[in-house]
Amino acid sequence: MAAALLPCLVAAAPLTLETALDLAVKRSESARAARAGVTSASEAARAAGQLPDPMLRAGVDNLPVTGGDRFSTARDSMTMKRVGISQEWLSSDKRAARQAAAEAAVAREGIQSQTAVAETRLNTALAYLDAFYAGEAQKLTMLMEHHAHEELEAARARLASSVGSSQEVLALTGARGTAEDESAEVRQQQGVAKLSLQRWVGTQADELAPVSALSLPTEQAYVAGHPTVVTKQLDIEVAKQVAAVAASERKPNWTWELSYGQRTGYSDMVSFGVSIPLRVAPSERQDRETAAKLALADKAEAELSEATRAATAEYRTLASDARRLLERIERYRTGVVTPARQRTTVATAAYRSNQGTLMTLFEARHAEVEAQRKLLALQRDLAKAQAQLAFKPLAQGADQ
């Protein structure tokens, strides 16, 4: 029986933010693509420090094409069938430079993978918050709809007993229709929010658990872990390593060759030699290539400075929004929600003692629910601002 009921119990359990984040990361195709990029760069790095493959050379030298010996490989003493091998040689410094550039590329791909995971977590958290607060708003609109229905029935009963008026019934009928429309609108918004969350987690969640307090980073930690800042830092390293590879090309690569020649009726021969490219104008070719790569490093440094400024401004904006929203929530709860609740209490007591009208009670209840909805919207905005602070940096996302 326990085994049979377990799927139902699991399905009935509310979805938590931590579970949603784990599900989203596991099924994220962007994260999988980024991991594939890391694998590709790692495989390429393994071959970066190796020598080029040797070349097999075969041919026929001095083959006659005229006279009685034309196209014969065995009559003329100068005709020789040749087979050999050649190898381009890269110095250890060049191979080390290429290896360092490849490893820098691997590190950059690794950051891209972490960035994909962090973006997935952030988008999932924002979708989760939208869905959760849409559900809370739906509870409030359903409460308002219930109040409107109760008060309309009470107004009809009062009208039947000649205590109430038709004007009161008509007003409450319109109020109930408005409440039903608001509830339908919030249900529509909740459906859209749930579909957005399902896009990330892959399952439809009937109930969402409240979000616990998030650990917020400091400004220094936020900027240091910002995806753009970290990526630009590695772009600088990659550009510098690529420039080092270009600078090493100023020294040419020598190619060694060894071949064996066979002649019919004559002595076989061995040939060996070396090919050395001549850098006739290094200042116009190789140096220009190095300068181009160094300019890319300067570009990356400038982009890093700009990204750092942007990340700092982003943190300060989000932190300021969170702080001001927290102040607004406290002020709104004290100055609006609490008086609205007290007004409802007074209106209820007055109605029960026949000293207040049904419309007054309805208006008080409606004002209280509207105040709670506004408070809920402020709490949602605060939670989303805090989520951006918590899940945007790479270090925070990786730790969690």
mmCIF file of C-alpha atoms in Angstrom:
data_model
loop_
_atom_site.group_PDB
_atom_site.id
_atom_site.type_symbol
_atom_site.label_atom_id
_atom_site.label_comp_id
_atom_site.label_asym_id
_atom_site.label_seq_id
_atom_site.Cartn_x
_atom_site.Cartn_y
_atom_site.Cartn_z
ATOM 1 C CA MET A 1 0.000 0.000 0.000
ATOM 2 C CA ALA A 2 2.864 2.374 0.817
ATOM 3 C CA ALA A 3 4.486 1.667 -2.536
ATOM 4 C CA ALA A 4 1.202 2.286 -4.320
ATOM 5 C CA LEU A 5 0.543 5.568 -2.514
ATOM 6 C CA LEU A 6 4.096 6.907 -2.765
ATOM 7 C CA PRO A 7 3.680 8.506 -6.248
ATOM 8 C CA CYS A 8 0.515 10.231 -5.050
ATOM 9 C CA LEU A 9 2.228 11.506 -1.923
ATOM 10 C CA VAL A 10 5.172 12.784 -3.952
ATOM 11 C CA ALA A 11 2.863 14.476 -6.444
ATOM 12 C CA ALA A 12 0.895 16.093 -3.617
ATOM 13 C CA ALA A 13 3.973 17.504 -1.908
ATOM 14 C CA PRO A 14 4.480 21.215 -2.636
ATOM 15 C CA LEU A 15 7.330 22.099 -4.952
ATOM 16 C CA THR A 16 10.134 24.009 -3.228
ATOM 17 C CA LEU A 17 12.449 26.545 -4.811
ATOM 18 C CA GLU A 18 15.505 24.342 -4.209
ATOM 19 C CA THR A 19 13.846 21.391 -5.949
ATOM 20 C CA ALA A 20 12.787 23.590 -8.854
ATOM 21 C CA LEU A 21 16.350 24.863 -9.284
ATOM 22 C CA ASP A 22 17.759 21.333 -9.310
ATOM 23 C CA LEU A 23 15.180 20.150 -11.855
ATOM 24 C CA ALA A 24 15.826 23.145 -14.100
ATOM 25 C CA VAL A 25 19.601 22.649 -14.123
ATOM 26 C CA LYS A 26 19.277 18.931 -14.861
ATOM 27 C CA ARG A 27 17.031 19.465 -17.884
ATOM 28 C CA SER A 28 18.600 22.681 -19.186
ATOM 29 C CA GLU A 29 19.716 22.298 -22.796
ATOM 30 C CA SER A 30 21.771 25.490 -22.626
ATOM 31 C CA ALA A 31 23.738 24.020 -19.725
ATOM 32 C CA ARG A 32 24.225 20.809 -21.685
ATOM 33 C CA ALA A 33 25.417 22.786 -24.708
ATOM 34 C CA ALA A 34 27.868 24.686 -22.508
ATOM 35 C CA ARG A 35 29.193 21.423 -21.065
ATOM 36 C CA ALA A 36 29.697 20.152 -24.592
ATOM 37 C CA GLY A 37 31.697 23.299 -25.317
ATOM 38 C CA VAL A 38 33.939 22.545 -22.342
ATOM 39 C CA THR A 39 34.458 18.999 -23.589
ATOM 40 C CA SER A 40 35.301 20.267 -27.064
ATOM 41 C CA ALA A 41 37.829 22.777 -25.747
ATOM 42 C CA SER A 42 39.394 20.161 -23.458
ATOM 43 C CA GLU A 43 39.846 17.714 -26.320
ATOM 44 C CA ALA A 44 41.374 20.430 -28.482
ATOM 45 C CA ALA A 45 43.740 21.399 -25.650
ATOM 46 C CA ARG A 46 45.130 17.879 -25.528
ATOM 47 C CA ALA A 47 46.350 18.182 -29.103
ATOM 48 C CA ALA A 48 47.537 21.791 -28.882
ATOM 49 C CA GLY A 49 51.009 20.967 -27.555
ATOM 50 C CA GLN A 50 51.738 18.104 -29.922
ATOM 51 C CA LEU A 51 53.985 18.106 -32.981
ATOM 52 C CA PRO A 52 52.274 18.097 -36.379
ATOM 53 C CA ASP A 53 51.820 14.700 -38.006
ATOM 54 C CA PRO A 54 54.782 13.550 -40.141
ATOM 55 C CA MET A 55 54.334 13.463 -43.899
ATOM 56 C CA LEU A 56 55.012 10.464 -46.101
ATOM 57 C CA ARG A 57 56.570 11.401 -49.455
ATOM 58 C CA ALA A 58 56.794 9.134 -52.488
ATOM 59 C CA GLY A 59 57.604 9.797 -56.130
ATOM 60 C CA VAL A 60 59.798 9.173 -59.169
ATOM 61 C CA ASP A 61 62.699 11.475 -59.972
ATOM 62 C CA ASN A 62 64.136 12.119 -63.448
ATOM 63 C CA LEU A 63 61.682 9.994 -65.426
ATOM 64 C CA PRO A 64 62.452 10.123 -69.193
ATOM 65 C CA VAL A 65 59.595 11.414 -71.298
ATOM 66 C CA THR A 66 61.268 11.353 -74.783
ATOM 67 C CA GLY A 67 63.483 8.962 -76.732
ATOM 68 C CA GLY A 68 63.619 5.208 -76.557
ATOM 69 C CA ASP A 69 63.703 5.165 -72.731
ATOM 70 C CA ARG A 70 60.602 7.323 -72.264
ATOM 71 C CA PHE A 71 58.424 6.393 -69.320
ATOM 72 C CA SER A 72 60.846 3.704 -68.246
ATOM 73 C CA THR A 73 61.947 3.638 -64.631
ATOM 74 C CA ALA A 74 64.727 1.051 -65.077
ATOM 75 C CA ARG A 75 66.847 2.098 -68.081
ATOM 76 C CA ASP A 76 68.240 5.531 -67.274
ATOM 77 C CA SER A 77 70.765 5.804 -64.455
ATOM 78 C CA MET A 78 69.278 9.066 -63.258
ATOM 79 C CA THR A 79 65.762 7.674 -62.843
ATOM 80 C CA MET A 80 65.051 6.883 -59.229
ATOM 81 C CA LYS A 81 62.002 5.718 -57.298
ATOM 82 C CA ARG A 82 61.918 7.616 -54.040
ATOM 83 C CA VAL A 83 60.135 7.202 -50.711
ATOM 84 C CA GLY A 84 60.724 9.372 -47.660
ATOM 85 C CA ILE A 85 59.313 11.057 -44.592
ATOM 86 C CA SER A 86 59.316 14.659 -43.406
ATOM 87 C CA GLN A 87 58.553 16.270 -40.069
ATOM 88 C CA GLU A 88 57.821 19.883 -39.243
ATOM 89 C CA TRP A 89 59.494 20.723 -35.962
ATOM 90 C CA LEU A 90 57.968 23.080 -33.398
ATOM 91 C CA SER A 91 60.122 24.277 -30.557
ATOM 92 C CA SER A 92 59.137 23.537 -26.992
ATOM 93 C CA ASP A 93 58.425 27.250 -26.446
ATOM 94 C CA LYS A 94 55.923 27.295 -29.309
ATOM 95 C CA ARG A 95 54.211 24.167 -28.103
ATOM 96 C CA ALA A 96 54.033 25.557 -24.575
ATOM 97 C CA ALA A 97 52.482 28.791 -25.893
ATOM 98 C CA ARG A 98 49.873 26.885 -27.869
ATOM 99 C CA GLN A 99 49.122 24.687 -24.865
ATOM 100 C CA ALA A 100 48.647 27.736 -22.642
ATOM 101 C CA ALA A 101 46.284 29.338 -25.161
ATOM 102 C CA ALA A 102 44.251 26.139 -25.391
ATOM 103 C CA GLU A 103 44.012 25.851 -21.599
ATOM 104 C CA ALA A 104 42.867 29.465 -21.372
ATOM 105 C CA ALA A 105 40.140 28.638 -23.888
ATOM 106 C CA VAL A 106 39.099 25.675 -21.738
ATOM 107 C CA ALA A 107 38.824 27.952 -18.701
ATOM 108 C CA ARG A 108 36.686 30.384 -20.667
ATOM 109 C CA GLU A 109 34.382 27.583 -21.812
ATOM 110 C CA GLY A 110 34.132 26.459 -18.201
ATOM 111 C CA ILE A 111 32.915 29.914 -17.225
ATOM 112 C CA GLN A 112 30.406 29.794 -20.070
ATOM 113 C CA SER A 113 29.098 26.551 -18.587
ATOM 114 C CA GLN A 114 28.760 28.128 -15.151
ATOM 115 C CA THR A 115 27.075 31.141 -16.730
ATOM 116 C CA ALA A 116 24.499 28.915 -18.430
ATOM 117 C CA VAL A 117 23.751 27.215 -15.111
ATOM 118 C CA ALA A 118 23.491 30.547 -13.281
ATOM 119 C CA GLU A 119 21.133 31.970 -15.916
ATOM 120 C CA THR A 120 18.973 28.861 -15.710
ATOM 121 C CA ARG A 121 18.777 29.127 -11.931
ATOM 122 C CA LEU A 122 17.982 32.844 -12.054
ATOM 123 C CA ASN A 123 15.231 32.459 -14.653
ATOM 124 C CA THR A 124 13.783 29.522 -12.743
ATOM 125 C CA ALA A 125 13.778 31.480 -9.480
ATOM 126 C CA LEU A 126 12.014 34.436 -11.111
ATOM 127 C CA ALA A 127 9.433 32.147 -12.729
ATOM 128 C CA TYR A 128 8.916 30.388 -9.390
ATOM 129 C CA LEU A 129 8.305 33.694 -7.606
ATOM 130 C CA ASP A 130 5.844 34.842 -10.270
ATOM 131 C CA ALA A 131 3.920 31.572 -9.981
ATOM 132 C CA PHE A 132 3.965 31.569 -6.175
ATOM 133 C CA TYR A 133 2.739 35.144 -5.762
ATOM 134 C CA ALA A 134 0.149 34.637 -8.502
ATOM 135 C CA GLY A 135 -1.207 31.766 -6.417
ATOM 136 C CA GLU A 136 -1.283 33.958 -3.315
ATOM 137 C CA ALA A 137 -3.093 36.674 -5.273
ATOM 138 C CA GLN A 138 -5.584 34.065 -6.466
ATOM 139 C CA LYS A 139 -6.382 33.202 -2.838
ATOM 140 C CA LEU A 140 -7.159 36.844 -2.123
ATOM 141 C CA THR A 141 -9.420 37.257 -5.161
ATOM 142 C CA MET A 142 -11.256 34.057 -4.263
ATOM 143 C CA LEU A 143 -11.758 35.458 -0.764
ATOM 144 C CA MET A 144 -13.144 38.656 -2.266
ATOM 145 C CA GLU A 145 -15.430 36.625 -4.523
ATOM 146 C CA HIS A 146 -16.639 34.661 -1.490
ATOM 147 C CA HIS A 147 -17.323 37.872 0.422
ATOM 148 C CA ALA A 148 -19.263 39.317 -2.499
ATOM 149 C CA HIS A 149 -21.364 36.162 -2.786
ATOM 150 C CA GLU A 150 -22.130 36.118 0.947
ATOM 151 C CA GLU A 151 -23.111 39.762 1.019
ATOM 152 C CA LEU A 152 -25.274 39.446 -2.088
ATOM 153 C CA GLU A 153 -27.192 36.571 -0.505
ATOM 154 C CA ALA A 154 -27.586 38.608 2.653
ATOM 155 C CA ALA A 155 -28.853 41.588 0.647
ATOM 156 C CA ARG A 156 -31.405 39.400 -1.129
ATOM 157 C CA ALA A 157 -32.598 38.044 2.190
ATOM 158 C CA ARG A 158 -32.937 41.579 3.547
ATOM 159 C CA LEU A 159 -34.864 42.579 0.412
ATOM 160 C CA ALA A 160 -37.212 39.621 0.803
ATOM 161 C CA SER A 161 -37.894 40.629 4.398
ATOM 162 C CA SER A 162 -38.495 44.252 3.355
ATOM 163 C CA VAL A 163 -35.489 45.412 5.376
ATOM 164 C CA GLY A 164 -33.081 45.996 2.503
ATOM 165 C CA SER A 165 -33.432 47.783 -0.823
ATOM 166 C CA SER A 166 -33.192 46.773 -4.453
ATOM 167 C CA GLN A 167 -30.470 49.371 -4.940
ATOM 168 C CA GLU A 168 -28.349 47.531 -2.404
ATOM 169 C CA VAL A 169 -28.961 44.224 -4.184
ATOM 170 C CA LEU A 170 -28.058 45.693 -7.571
ATOM 171 C CA ALA A 171 -24.879 47.257 -6.216
ATOM 172 C CA LEU A 172 -23.768 43.996 -4.631
ATOM 173 C CA THR A 173 -24.675 42.089 -7.807
ATOM 174 C CA GLY A 174 -22.321 44.300 -9.775
ATOM 175 C CA ALA A 175 -19.687 43.941 -7.072
ATOM 176 C CA ARG A 176 -19.919 40.168 -7.264
ATOM 177 C CA GLY A 177 -19.503 40.292 -11.046
ATOM 178 C CA THR A 178 -16.454 42.513 -10.650
ATOM 179 C CA ALA A 179 -14.983 40.150 -8.066
ATOM 180 C CA GLU A 180 -15.554 37.163 -10.336
ATOM 181 C CA ASP A 181 -13.889 38.962 -13.243
ATOM 182 C CA GLU A 182 -10.895 39.910 -11.099
ATOM 183 C CA SER A 183 -10.610 36.305 -9.958
ATOM 184 C CA ALA A 184 -10.712 35.108 -13.558
ATOM 185 C CA GLU A 185 -8.025 37.613 -14.527
ATOM 186 C CA VAL A 186 -5.739 36.477 -11.710
ATOM 187 C CA ARG A 187 -6.367 32.821 -12.636
ATOM 188 C CA GLN A 188 -5.272 33.645 -16.173
ATOM 189 C CA GLN A 189 -2.096 35.292 -14.858
ATOM 190 C CA GLN A 190 -1.472 32.312 -12.589
ATOM 191 C CA GLY A 191 -1.844 29.936 -15.535
ATOM 192 C CA VAL A 192 0.708 31.885 -17.563
ATOM 193 C CA ALA A 193 3.104 31.943 -14.592
ATOM 194 C CA LYS A 194 2.751 28.188 -14.056
ATOM 195 C CA LEU A 195 3.431 27.505 -17.731
ATOM 196 C CA SER A 196 6.530 29.695 -17.538
ATOM 197 C CA LEU A 197 7.739 27.720 -14.525
ATOM 198 C CA GLN A 198 6.943 24.441 -16.265
ATOM 199 C CA ARG A 199 9.151 25.545 -19.174
ATOM 200 C CA TRP A 200 12.102 25.382 -16.755
ATOM 201 C CA VAL A 201 11.289 22.505 -14.389
ATOM 202 C CA GLY A 202 9.452 20.272 -16.873
ATOM 203 C CA THR A 203 6.494 19.449 -14.604
ATOM 204 C CA GLN A 204 3.249 21.108 -13.625
ATOM 205 C CA ALA A 205 3.331 22.117 -9.955
ATOM 206 C CA ASP A 206 -0.069 22.320 -8.254
ATOM 207 C CA GLU A 207 1.294 23.872 -5.080
ATOM 208 C CA LEU A 208 4.431 25.900 -4.393
ATOM 209 C CA ALA A 209 6.130 26.210 -1.039
ATOM 210 C CA PRO A 210 6.995 29.666 0.334
ATOM 211 C CA VAL A 211 10.503 30.905 -0.393
ATOM 212 C CA SER A 212 12.839 31.096 2.571
ATOM 213 C CA ALA A 213 15.200 34.029 3.088
ATOM 214 C CA LEU A 214 17.935 34.214 0.459
ATOM 215 C CA SER A 215 21.604 34.797 1.228
ATOM 216 C CA LEU A 216 22.527 38.086 -0.436
ATOM 217 C CA PRO A 217 26.115 38.842 -1.523
ATOM 218 C CA THR A 218 28.085 41.968 -0.830
ATOM 219 C CA GLU A 219 28.839 44.437 -3.600
ATOM 220 C CA GLN A 220 32.386 43.126 -3.972
ATOM 221 C CA ALA A 221 31.227 39.506 -4.160
ATOM 222 C CA TYR A 222 28.467 40.383 -6.634
ATOM 223 C CA VAL A 223 30.806 42.231 -8.989
ATOM 224 C CA ALA A 224 33.546 39.595 -8.700
ATOM 225 C CA GLY A 225 31.091 36.824 -9.541
ATOM 226 C CA HIS A 226 29.140 38.645 -12.239
ATOM 227 C CA PRO A 227 29.094 36.472 -15.391
ATOM 228 C CA THR A 228 30.106 39.293 -17.721
ATOM 229 C CA VAL A 229 32.975 40.404 -15.497
ATOM 230 C CA VAL A 230 34.358 36.880 -15.096
ATOM 231 C CA THR A 231 34.017 36.214 -18.823
ATOM 232 C CA LYS A 232 35.870 39.411 -19.733
ATOM 233 C CA GLN A 233 38.660 38.532 -17.325
ATOM 234 C CA LEU A 234 39.170 35.242 -19.115
ATOM 235 C CA ASP A 235 38.882 36.963 -22.494
ATOM 236 C CA ILE A 236 41.932 39.003 -21.514
ATOM 237 C CA GLU A 237 43.867 35.862 -20.612
ATOM 238 C CA VAL A 238 42.893 34.153 -23.846
ATOM 239 C CA ALA A 239 43.856 37.214 -25.898
ATOM 240 C CA LYS A 240 47.246 37.431 -24.197
ATOM 241 C CA GLN A 241 47.978 33.756 -24.775
ATOM 242 C CA VAL A 242 46.939 34.006 -28.424
ATOM 243 C CA ALA A 243 49.215 37.037 -28.785
ATOM 244 C CA ALA A 244 52.060 34.970 -27.303
ATOM 245 C CA VAL A 245 51.413 32.276 -29.909
ATOM 246 C CA ALA A 246 51.497 34.905 -32.660
ATOM 247 C CA ALA A 247 54.765 36.328 -31.292
ATOM 248 C CA SER A 248 56.344 32.866 -31.324
ATOM 249 C CA GLU A 249 55.644 32.614 -35.057
ATOM 250 C CA ARG A 250 58.377 35.154 -35.681
ATOM 251 C CA LYS A 251 60.761 32.209 -35.412
ATOM 252 C CA PRO A 252 60.153 29.861 -38.360
ATOM 253 C CA ASN A 253 59.415 26.173 -38.064
ATOM 254 C CA TRP A 254 62.073 23.932 -39.600
ATOM 255 C CA THR A 255 61.042 20.886 -41.588
ATOM 256 C CA TRP A 256 63.319 17.835 -41.646
ATOM 257 C CA GLU A 257 63.169 15.333 -44.497
ATOM 258 C CA LEU A 258 64.745 11.940 -45.105
ATOM 259 C CA SER A 259 64.206 9.856 -48.259
ATOM 260 C CA TYR A 260 65.459 6.653 -49.843
ATOM 261 C CA GLY A 261 65.907 6.405 -53.627
ATOM 262 C CA GLN A 262 66.037 3.122 -55.561
ATOM 263 C CA ARG A 263 67.655 2.743 -58.986
ATOM 264 C CA THR A 264 67.590 -0.408 -61.146
ATOM 265 C CA GLY A 265 71.099 -1.637 -61.891
ATOM 266 C CA TYR A 266 72.679 1.235 -60.028
ATOM 267 C CA SER A 267 73.427 2.135 -56.424
ATOM 268 C CA ASP A 268 70.524 3.198 -54.242
ATOM 269 C CA MET A 269 70.693 6.639 -52.673
ATOM 270 C CA VAL A 270 69.700 8.348 -49.449
ATOM 271 C CA SER A 271 68.759 12.007 -49.338
ATOM 272 C CA PHE A 272 68.204 14.247 -46.335
ATOM 273 C CA GLY A 273 67.688 17.942 -45.882
ATOM 274 C CA VAL A 274 65.930 20.697 -44.024
ATOM 275 C CA SER A 275 63.496 23.405 -45.148
ATOM 276 C CA ILE A 276 63.693 26.771 -43.390
ATOM 277 C CA PRO A 277 61.093 29.482 -44.136
ATOM 278 C CA LEU A 278 62.751 32.851 -44.656
ATOM 279 C CA ARG A 279 61.203 35.729 -42.736
ATOM 280 C CA VAL A 280 62.012 38.356 -45.330
ATOM 281 C CA ALA A 281 59.751 41.037 -43.791
ATOM 282 C CA PRO A 282 58.815 40.099 -40.194
ATOM 283 C CA SER A 283 57.958 43.681 -39.312
ATOM 284 C CA GLU A 284 55.313 43.719 -42.039
ATOM 285 C CA ARG A 285 53.880 40.242 -41.442
ATOM 286 C CA GLN A 286 54.573 38.427 -38.199
ATOM 287 C CA ASP A 287 54.879 41.597 -36.113
ATOM 288 C CA ARG A 288 51.659 42.921 -37.588
ATOM 289 C CA GLU A 289 49.898 39.708 -36.623
ATOM 290 C CA THR A 290 51.218 39.976 -33.075
ATOM 291 C CA ALA A 291 50.145 43.616 -32.842
ATOM 292 C CA ALA A 292 46.649 42.647 -33.986
ATOM 293 C CA LYS A 293 46.370 40.043 -31.219
ATOM 294 C CA LEU A 294 47.696 42.460 -28.597
ATOM 295 C CA ALA A 295 45.088 44.989 -29.693
ATOM 296 C CA LEU A 296 42.429 42.382 -28.943
ATOM 297 C CA ALA A 297 43.878 42.056 -25.446
ATOM 298 C CA ASP A 298 43.591 45.840 -24.995
ATOM 299 C CA LYS A 299 40.013 45.634 -26.237
ATOM 300 C CA ALA A 300 39.213 42.918 -23.693
ATOM 301 C CA GLU A 301 40.710 45.004 -20.877
ATOM 302 C CA ALA A 302 38.571 47.996 -21.844
ATOM 303 C CA GLU A 303 35.484 45.757 -21.993
ATOM 304 C CA LEU A 304 36.337 44.399 -18.543
ATOM 305 C CA SER A 305 36.447 47.906 -17.104
ATOM 306 C CA GLU A 306 33.098 48.710 -18.667
ATOM 307 C CA ALA A 307 31.588 45.410 -17.459
ATOM 308 C CA THR A 308 32.826 46.099 -13.921
ATOM 309 C CA ARG A 309 31.177 49.517 -13.928
ATOM 310 C CA ALA A 310 27.940 48.041 -15.256
ATOM 311 C CA ALA A 311 27.941 45.240 -12.668
ATOM 312 C CA THR A 312 28.576 47.745 -9.868
ATOM 313 C CA ALA A 313 25.705 49.941 -11.035
ATOM 314 C CA GLU A 314 23.490 46.886 -11.390
ATOM 315 C CA TYR A 315 24.190 45.767 -7.840
ATOM 316 C CA ARG A 316 23.599 49.216 -6.389
ATOM 317 C CA THR A 317 20.341 49.555 -8.306
ATOM 318 C CA LEU A 318 19.038 46.168 -7.148
ATOM 319 C CA ALA A 319 20.203 46.729 -3.573
ATOM 320 C CA SER A 320 18.583 50.168 -3.534
ATOM 321 C CA ASP A 321 15.340 48.746 -4.942
ATOM 322 C CA ALA A 322 15.334 45.976 -2.337
ATOM 323 C CA ARG A 323 15.989 48.406 0.500
ATOM 324 C CA ARG A 324 13.304 50.841 -0.638
ATOM 325 C CA LEU A 325 10.791 48.045 -1.218
ATOM 326 C CA LEU A 326 11.424 46.744 2.278
ATOM 327 C CA GLU A 327 10.778 50.217 3.670
ATOM 328 C CA ARG A 328 7.613 50.560 1.581
ATOM 329 C CA ILE A 329 6.356 47.180 2.775
ATOM 330 C CA GLU A 330 6.791 48.093 6.424
ATOM 331 C CA ARG A 331 5.218 51.521 5.885
ATOM 332 C CA TYR A 332 2.341 50.108 3.825
ATOM 333 C CA ARG A 333 1.650 47.332 6.335
ATOM 334 C CA THR A 334 1.522 49.834 9.182
ATOM 335 C CA GLY A 335 -0.225 52.690 7.401
ATOM 336 C CA VAL A 336 -2.658 50.866 5.089
ATOM 337 C CA VAL A 337 -3.132 47.161 5.805
ATOM 338 C CA THR A 338 -3.555 47.443 9.568
ATOM 339 C CA PRO A 339 -6.097 50.333 9.375
ATOM 340 C CA ALA A 340 -7.974 48.455 6.636
ATOM 341 C CA ARG A 341 -8.198 45.376 8.862
ATOM 342 C CA GLN A 342 -9.402 47.527 11.755
ATOM 343 C CA ARG A 343 -11.965 49.166 9.497
ATOM 344 C CA THR A 344 -13.329 45.751 8.553
ATOM 345 C CA THR A 345 -13.588 44.805 12.213
ATOM 346 C CA VAL A 346 -15.492 47.985 13.022
ATOM 347 C CA ALA A 347 -17.786 47.626 9.998
ATOM 348 C CA THR A 348 -18.559 44.019 10.919
ATOM 349 C CA ALA A 349 -19.415 44.947 14.489
ATOM 350 C CA ALA A 350 -21.585 47.853 13.308
ATOM 351 C CA TYR A 351 -23.458 45.655 10.837
ATOM 352 C CA ARG A 352 -24.136 42.976 13.417
ATOM 353 C CA SER A 353 -25.531 45.608 15.793
ATOM 354 C CA ASN A 354 -27.707 47.082 13.013
ATOM 355 C CA GLN A 355 -25.745 50.325 13.098
ATOM 356 C CA GLY A 356 -24.051 49.901 9.715
ATOM 357 C CA THR A 357 -25.116 49.007 6.203
ATOM 358 C CA LEU A 358 -24.213 45.930 4.217
ATOM 359 C CA MET A 359 -22.552 48.088 1.561
ATOM 360 C CA THR A 360 -20.322 49.634 4.199
ATOM 361 C CA LEU A 361 -19.230 46.178 5.298
ATOM 362 C CA PHE A 362 -18.591 45.144 1.707
ATOM 363 C CA GLU A 363 -16.561 48.250 0.987
ATOM 364 C CA ALA A 364 -14.470 47.685 4.107
ATOM 365 C CA ARG A 365 -13.804 44.066 3.185
ATOM 366 C CA HIS A 366 -12.993 45.025 -0.393
ATOM 367 C CA ALA A 367 -10.585 47.746 0.755
ATOM 368 C CA GLU A 368 -8.825 45.263 3.055
ATOM 369 C CA VAL A 369 -8.377 42.693 0.289
ATOM 370 C CA GLU A 370 -7.119 45.347 -2.117
ATOM 371 C CA ALA A 371 -4.605 46.515 0.490
ATOM 372 C CA GLN A 372 -3.414 42.945 0.955
ATOM 373 C CA ARG A 373 -3.082 42.538 -2.818
ATOM 374 C CA LYS A 374 -0.967 45.692 -3.046
ATOM 375 C CA LEU A 375 1.177 44.446 -0.159
ATOM 376 C CA LEU A 376 1.562 41.102 -1.932
ATOM 377 C CA ALA A 377 2.713 42.868 -5.104
ATOM 378 C CA LEU A 378 5.344 44.779 -3.131
ATOM 379 C CA GLN A 379 6.531 41.551 -1.503
ATOM 380 C CA ARG A 380 6.795 39.924 -4.929
ATOM 381 C CA ASP A 381 8.892 42.781 -6.283
ATOM 382 C CA LEU A 382 11.156 42.579 -3.244
ATOM 383 C CA ALA A 383 11.588 38.820 -3.629
ATOM 384 C CA LYS A 384 12.461 39.169 -7.323
ATOM 385 C CA ALA A 385 15.027 41.891 -6.628
ATOM 386 C CA GLN A 386 16.618 39.735 -3.938
ATOM 387 C CA ALA A 387 16.589 36.724 -6.286
ATOM 388 C CA GLN A 388 18.541 38.683 -8.885
ATOM 389 C CA LEU A 389 21.078 39.632 -6.256
ATOM 390 C CA ALA A 390 21.358 36.067 -4.985
ATOM 391 C CA PHE A 391 21.423 34.067 -8.230
ATOM 392 C CA LYS A 392 23.165 36.348 -10.732
ATOM 393 C CA PRO A 393 26.765 35.896 -9.467
ATOM 394 C CA LEU A 394 28.504 32.693 -10.543
ATOM 395 C CA ALA A 395 30.056 31.900 -7.162
ATOM 396 C CA GLN A 396 26.697 32.135 -5.418
ATOM 397 C CA GLY A 397 25.039 29.891 -7.995
ATOM 398 C CA ALA A 398 27.836 27.344 -7.921
ATOM 399 C CA ASP A 399 27.836 27.153 -4.124
ATOM 400 C CA GLN A 400 24.134 26.661 -3.951
#
